[in-house]
Amino acid sequence: MISNYVASETENERPKNCITIGRLAPDFTASSTQGVITLSQYRGKWVLFFSQPGDFTPVSTTELISFTQLHQEFINRNVQLLAITIDSTFSDIDWLVDIYEKTGLIIPFPLMSDRNAAVANLYGMVNPDRVFEESVRDAFIIDPEGKIRAIITYPVSCGRNTYELLRVIDSIQLTQEHNFYTPADWMPGQPVIVPPPHTLEEALKRNSQAEISGRNCMDWYLCYEDYNTAINTT
Ligand code: BEZ
């Protein structure tokens, strides 16, 4: 399997400011619509940390509504939603009041304020070429130990698919708990993928045991496991 792991590289040699999957999410403290929040206070929970390009903007408003409507799904997966904006907490509160008055929905998760873009810089959300029109929607899935497990970036013009974010969380949690992978277009309940062998010996063993394992194998490198069998595997 091709990996971006470089054997000679040590933790100290890697660029410190590079945000990537597998690294600890940089900690920060910010004021929010629910008081002062520090990212690390959510250790023990999964966190979906996502940026909103601007208060009172149309696409972002639909995202807050969608995240709120599916909030229970995130709670069921032990996921804390955390949104961040470059606007002030007063403006964030005003936006949430407006959404409540128009829809009756109370946004149940904090909107954090990042007025000086310190957090945005920490997470590489801004680059020298980016101007207002080029702001983007970044989302980071962070595991209970504080490690970044997925980074997803959308253009400002395209609202995120909340069901897709839940699906990615389901896939990552499945891998974490049961060590199975998930195929393209996978949905919970559908067959999952057995991680591929890493040695010739394992590959040959898998081939010879394909029939008795009960797994559906296209070849030694692509075997499916039934979902219910997989989630009963520890
Ligand atoms: C929006 O969420 O609709 C939006 C955000 C920033 C600039 C323009 C639109």
Tab-separated table of C-alpha atoms and ligand atoms in Angstrom:
chain	number	residue	atom	x	y	z
A	1	MET	CA	0.000	0.000	0.000
A	2	ILE	CA	1.374	3.415	-0.925
A	3	SER	CA	1.726	5.618	2.101
A	4	ASN	CA	2.863	9.188	2.547
A	5	TYR	CA	4.830	8.096	5.600
A	6	VAL	CA	8.547	8.763	5.151
A	7	ALA	CA	10.616	6.346	7.221
A	8	SER	CA	13.502	8.724	7.913
A	9	GLU	CA	11.283	11.589	8.972
A	10	THR	CA	10.881	12.237	12.669
A	11	GLU	CA	8.208	14.215	14.466
A	12	ASN	CA	10.719	17.044	15.039
A	13	GLU	CA	11.637	17.344	11.356
A	14	ARG	CA	8.079	17.806	10.108
A	15	PRO	CA	6.942	21.391	9.546
A	16	LYS	CA	5.261	22.509	12.761
A	17	ASN	CA	2.596	24.606	11.101
A	18	CYS	CA	1.326	21.917	8.745
A	19	ILE	CA	-2.211	20.817	9.550
A	20	THR	CA	-2.798	17.291	8.352
A	21	ILE	CA	-4.617	14.069	9.120
A	22	GLY	CA	-3.106	12.248	12.095
A	23	ARG	CA	-1.718	15.334	13.813
A	24	LEU	CA	-3.032	16.801	17.041
A	25	ALA	CA	-5.548	19.567	16.361
A	26	PRO	CA	-3.963	22.798	17.634
A	27	ASP	CA	-5.664	23.941	20.807
A	28	PHE	CA	-7.231	27.382	21.117
A	29	THR	CA	-9.639	29.356	23.261
A	30	ALA	CA	-12.319	31.644	21.826
A	31	SER	CA	-15.451	33.477	22.883
A	32	SER	CA	-18.625	31.941	21.509
A	33	THR	CA	-22.401	32.207	21.541
A	34	GLN	CA	-22.259	29.764	24.477
A	35	GLY	CA	-19.459	31.455	26.440
A	36	VAL	CA	-15.687	30.991	26.337
A	37	ILE	CA	-14.650	27.685	24.788
A	38	THR	CA	-11.353	25.809	24.613
A	39	LEU	CA	-11.100	23.071	21.993
A	40	SER	CA	-9.373	20.623	24.352
A	41	GLN	CA	-12.323	20.714	26.770
A	42	TYR	CA	-14.002	18.312	24.323
A	43	ARG	CA	-11.380	15.545	24.740
A	44	GLY	CA	-13.268	12.272	25.019
A	45	LYS	CA	-15.747	13.384	22.347
A	46	TRP	CA	-15.512	13.583	18.594
A	47	VAL	CA	-15.586	17.163	17.286
A	48	LEU	CA	-16.755	18.486	13.939
A	49	PHE	CA	-15.043	21.884	13.801
A	50	PHE	CA	-16.137	23.933	10.804
A	51	SER	CA	-15.764	27.474	9.528
A	52	GLN	CA	-18.537	29.763	8.378
A	53	PRO	CA	-17.395	32.464	5.929
A	54	GLY	CA	-19.743	35.167	7.208
A	55	ASP	CA	-22.730	35.965	9.413
A	56	PHE	CA	-26.028	36.752	7.669
A	57	THR	CA	-24.904	35.011	4.498
A	58	PRO	CA	-27.333	32.801	2.602
A	59	VAL	CA	-25.501	29.495	2.138
A	60	SER	CA	-24.102	29.538	5.692
A	61	THR	CA	-27.585	30.143	7.085
A	62	THR	CA	-28.858	26.998	5.350
A	63	GLU	CA	-25.914	25.071	6.796
A	64	LEU	CA	-26.676	26.158	10.367
A	65	ILE	CA	-30.297	25.129	9.854
A	66	SER	CA	-29.306	21.732	8.446
A	67	PHE	CA	-26.781	21.047	11.239
A	68	THR	CA	-29.486	21.962	13.753
A	69	GLN	CA	-32.106	19.730	12.163
A	70	LEU	CA	-29.687	16.789	12.258
A	71	HIS	CA	-28.130	17.698	15.612
A	72	GLN	CA	-29.464	14.569	17.328
A	73	GLU	CA	-27.609	12.434	14.749
A	74	PHE	CA	-24.336	14.076	15.816
A	75	ILE	CA	-25.173	13.567	19.507
A	76	ASN	CA	-25.891	9.872	18.783
A	77	ARG	CA	-22.330	9.581	17.437
A	78	ASN	CA	-20.781	11.454	20.409
A	79	VAL	CA	-19.919	14.384	18.125
A	80	GLN	CA	-19.707	17.990	19.337
A	81	LEU	CA	-20.367	20.559	16.620
A	82	LEU	CA	-18.219	23.707	16.784
A	83	ALA	CA	-18.591	26.493	14.237
A	84	ILE	CA	-16.173	29.382	13.864
A	85	THR	CA	-16.672	32.765	12.220
A	86	ILE	CA	-14.554	35.864	11.697
A	87	ASP	CA	-17.399	38.018	13.004
A	88	SER	CA	-17.849	39.230	16.579
A	89	THR	CA	-19.799	37.232	19.148
A	90	PHE	CA	-22.389	40.070	19.196
A	91	SER	CA	-22.876	39.663	15.455
A	92	ASP	CA	-22.990	35.853	15.800
A	93	ILE	CA	-25.680	36.166	18.490
A	94	ASP	CA	-27.640	38.589	16.301
A	95	TRP	CA	-27.502	36.096	13.404
A	96	LEU	CA	-28.743	33.237	15.638
A	97	VAL	CA	-31.543	35.440	17.017
A	98	ASP	CA	-32.531	36.219	13.423
A	99	ILE	CA	-32.574	32.516	12.487
A	100	TYR	CA	-34.695	31.805	15.584
A	101	GLU	CA	-37.173	34.547	14.726
A	102	LYS	CA	-37.489	33.375	11.111
A	103	THR	CA	-37.500	29.589	11.666
A	104	GLY	CA	-38.150	28.903	15.351
A	105	LEU	CA	-34.861	26.962	15.465
A	106	ILE	CA	-32.400	27.512	18.314
A	107	ILE	CA	-28.893	26.714	17.053
A	108	PRO	CA	-27.771	24.209	19.712
A	109	PHE	CA	-24.009	24.361	19.207
A	110	PRO	CA	-21.519	27.213	19.771
A	111	LEU	CA	-20.440	29.711	17.126
A	112	MET	CA	-16.947	30.842	18.066
A	113	SER	CA	-15.581	34.245	17.150
A	114	ASP	CA	-12.161	34.582	15.499
A	115	ARG	CA	-11.958	38.341	14.950
A	116	ASN	CA	-8.194	38.485	14.335
A	117	ALA	CA	-8.125	35.240	12.312
A	118	ALA	CA	-5.722	33.689	14.842
A	119	VAL	CA	-7.535	30.327	14.740
A	120	ALA	CA	-7.980	30.498	10.978
A	121	ASN	CA	-4.210	31.003	10.652
A	122	LEU	CA	-3.485	28.206	13.099
A	123	TYR	CA	-5.546	25.815	10.965
A	124	GLY	CA	-4.271	27.029	7.621
A	125	MET	CA	-7.704	28.310	6.665
A	126	VAL	CA	-6.216	31.492	5.260
A	127	ASN	CA	-3.442	31.882	2.760
A	128	PRO	CA	-1.854	34.992	1.259
A	129	ASP	CA	-3.838	34.622	-1.958
A	130	ARG	CA	-7.205	34.393	-0.321
A	131	VAL	CA	-9.467	37.412	-0.551
A	132	PHE	CA	-13.016	37.709	0.784
A	133	GLU	CA	-14.541	36.325	-2.391
A	134	GLU	CA	-12.258	33.323	-2.146
A	135	SER	CA	-13.036	32.335	1.413
A	136	VAL	CA	-13.904	28.671	1.735
A	137	ARG	CA	-15.733	26.273	4.029
A	138	ASP	CA	-13.298	24.132	5.995
A	139	ALA	CA	-14.329	21.237	8.217
A	140	PHE	CA	-12.092	19.176	10.512
A	141	ILE	CA	-13.181	15.912	12.091
A	142	ILE	CA	-11.256	15.523	15.362
A	143	ASP	CA	-11.196	12.294	17.364
A	144	PRO	CA	-11.622	11.937	21.167
A	145	GLU	CA	-7.845	12.096	21.627
A	146	GLY	CA	-7.672	15.415	19.792
A	147	LYS	CA	-6.229	14.098	16.525
A	148	ILE	CA	-7.379	15.359	13.137
A	149	ARG	CA	-9.024	12.478	11.257
A	150	ALA	CA	-10.457	14.255	8.201
A	151	ILE	CA	-10.150	17.653	6.529
A	152	ILE	CA	-12.877	18.649	4.092
A	153	THR	CA	-12.919	21.888	2.111
A	154	TYR	CA	-15.796	23.244	0.035
A	155	PRO	CA	-16.037	26.457	-1.980
A	156	VAL	CA	-18.027	29.258	-0.428
A	157	SER	CA	-20.754	28.855	-3.063
A	158	CYS	CA	-21.556	25.244	-2.137
A	159	GLY	CA	-23.320	24.342	1.099
A	160	ARG	CA	-22.006	21.167	2.714
A	161	ASN	CA	-24.004	17.966	2.681
A	162	THR	CA	-24.702	17.240	6.347
A	163	TYR	CA	-25.588	13.614	5.591
A	164	GLU	CA	-22.210	13.184	3.894
A	165	LEU	CA	-20.404	14.540	6.958
A	166	LEU	CA	-22.343	12.031	9.107
A	167	ARG	CA	-21.371	9.288	6.645
A	168	VAL	CA	-17.674	10.192	6.895
A	169	ILE	CA	-17.939	10.167	10.695
A	170	ASP	CA	-19.651	6.745	10.537
A	171	SER	CA	-16.851	5.410	8.339
A	172	ILE	CA	-14.059	6.767	10.568
A	173	GLN	CA	-15.761	5.481	13.728
A	174	LEU	CA	-16.246	2.048	12.110
A	175	THR	CA	-12.542	1.874	11.247
A	176	GLN	CA	-11.619	3.043	14.741
A	177	GLU	CA	-13.819	0.511	16.539
A	178	HIS	CA	-13.753	-2.521	14.218
A	179	ASN	CA	-10.826	-1.997	11.821
A	180	PHE	CA	-12.802	-2.236	8.579
A	181	TYR	CA	-12.662	0.193	5.665
A	182	THR	CA	-15.624	1.419	3.624
A	183	PRO	CA	-16.049	1.361	-0.162
A	184	ALA	CA	-17.139	4.131	-2.501
A	185	ASP	CA	-20.682	5.340	-1.875
A	186	TRP	CA	-20.928	3.183	1.263
A	187	MET	CA	-23.821	3.713	3.621
A	188	PRO	CA	-24.125	2.183	7.113
A	189	GLY	CA	-25.583	-1.311	6.884
A	190	GLN	CA	-23.874	-2.089	3.592
A	191	PRO	CA	-20.886	-4.455	3.268
A	192	VAL	CA	-17.527	-3.082	4.375
A	193	ILE	CA	-13.990	-3.751	3.136
A	194	VAL	CA	-11.448	-5.926	4.928
A	195	PRO	CA	-8.171	-3.923	5.085
A	196	PRO	CA	-5.776	-5.335	2.490
A	197	PRO	CA	-2.933	-7.694	3.440
A	198	HIS	CA	0.485	-6.118	3.870
A	199	THR	CA	2.641	-9.149	3.032
A	200	LEU	CA	2.716	-11.859	0.379
A	201	GLU	CA	2.217	-14.460	3.088
A	202	GLU	CA	-0.986	-12.760	4.292
A	203	ALA	CA	-2.222	-12.408	0.690
A	204	LEU	CA	-1.721	-16.096	-0.047
A	205	LYS	CA	-3.364	-17.038	3.248
A	206	ARG	CA	-6.345	-14.874	2.419
A	207	ASN	CA	-6.690	-16.472	-1.010
A	208	SER	CA	-6.569	-19.968	0.397
A	209	GLN	CA	-9.098	-19.136	3.112
A	210	ALA	CA	-11.445	-17.049	0.953
A	211	GLU	CA	-14.121	-19.718	0.741
A	212	ILE	CA	-14.141	-20.730	4.399
A	213	SER	CA	-14.019	-17.140	5.672
A	214	GLY	CA	-17.528	-16.502	4.330
A	215	ARG	CA	-16.289	-13.199	2.919
A	216	ASN	CA	-17.126	-12.030	-0.555
A	217	CYS	CA	-13.716	-11.640	-2.238
A	218	MET	CA	-13.124	-10.284	-5.732
A	219	ASP	CA	-9.442	-11.073	-5.241
A	220	TRP	CA	-6.882	-11.218	-2.395
A	221	TYR	CA	-6.811	-7.417	-2.172
A	222	LEU	CA	-10.566	-6.745	-2.244
A	223	CYS	CA	-12.709	-8.658	0.230
A	224	TYR	CA	-16.054	-7.524	1.597
A	225	GLU	CA	-17.401	-8.368	5.033
A	226	ASP	CA	-21.045	-8.326	5.999
A	227	TYR	CA	-21.811	-5.151	8.012
A	228	ASN	CA	-23.373	-6.905	11.002
A	229	THR	CA	-20.500	-9.391	11.197
A	230	ALA	CA	-18.046	-6.459	11.024
A	231	ILE	CA	-19.620	-4.476	13.848
A	232	ASN	CA	-19.599	-7.538	16.067
A	233	THR	CA	-15.818	-7.777	15.510
A	234	THR	CA	-13.615	-6.064	18.061
B	1	BEZ	C1	-22.740	32.398	2.021
B	1	BEZ	O1	-22.607	31.630	2.973
B	1	BEZ	O2	-23.763	32.406	1.348
B	1	BEZ	C2	-21.646	33.365	1.684
B	1	BEZ	C3	-20.539	33.478	2.501
B	1	BEZ	C4	-19.538	34.383	2.201
B	1	BEZ	C5	-19.635	35.181	1.060
B	1	BEZ	C6	-20.762	35.065	0.259
B	1	BEZ	C7	-21.765	34.151	0.571
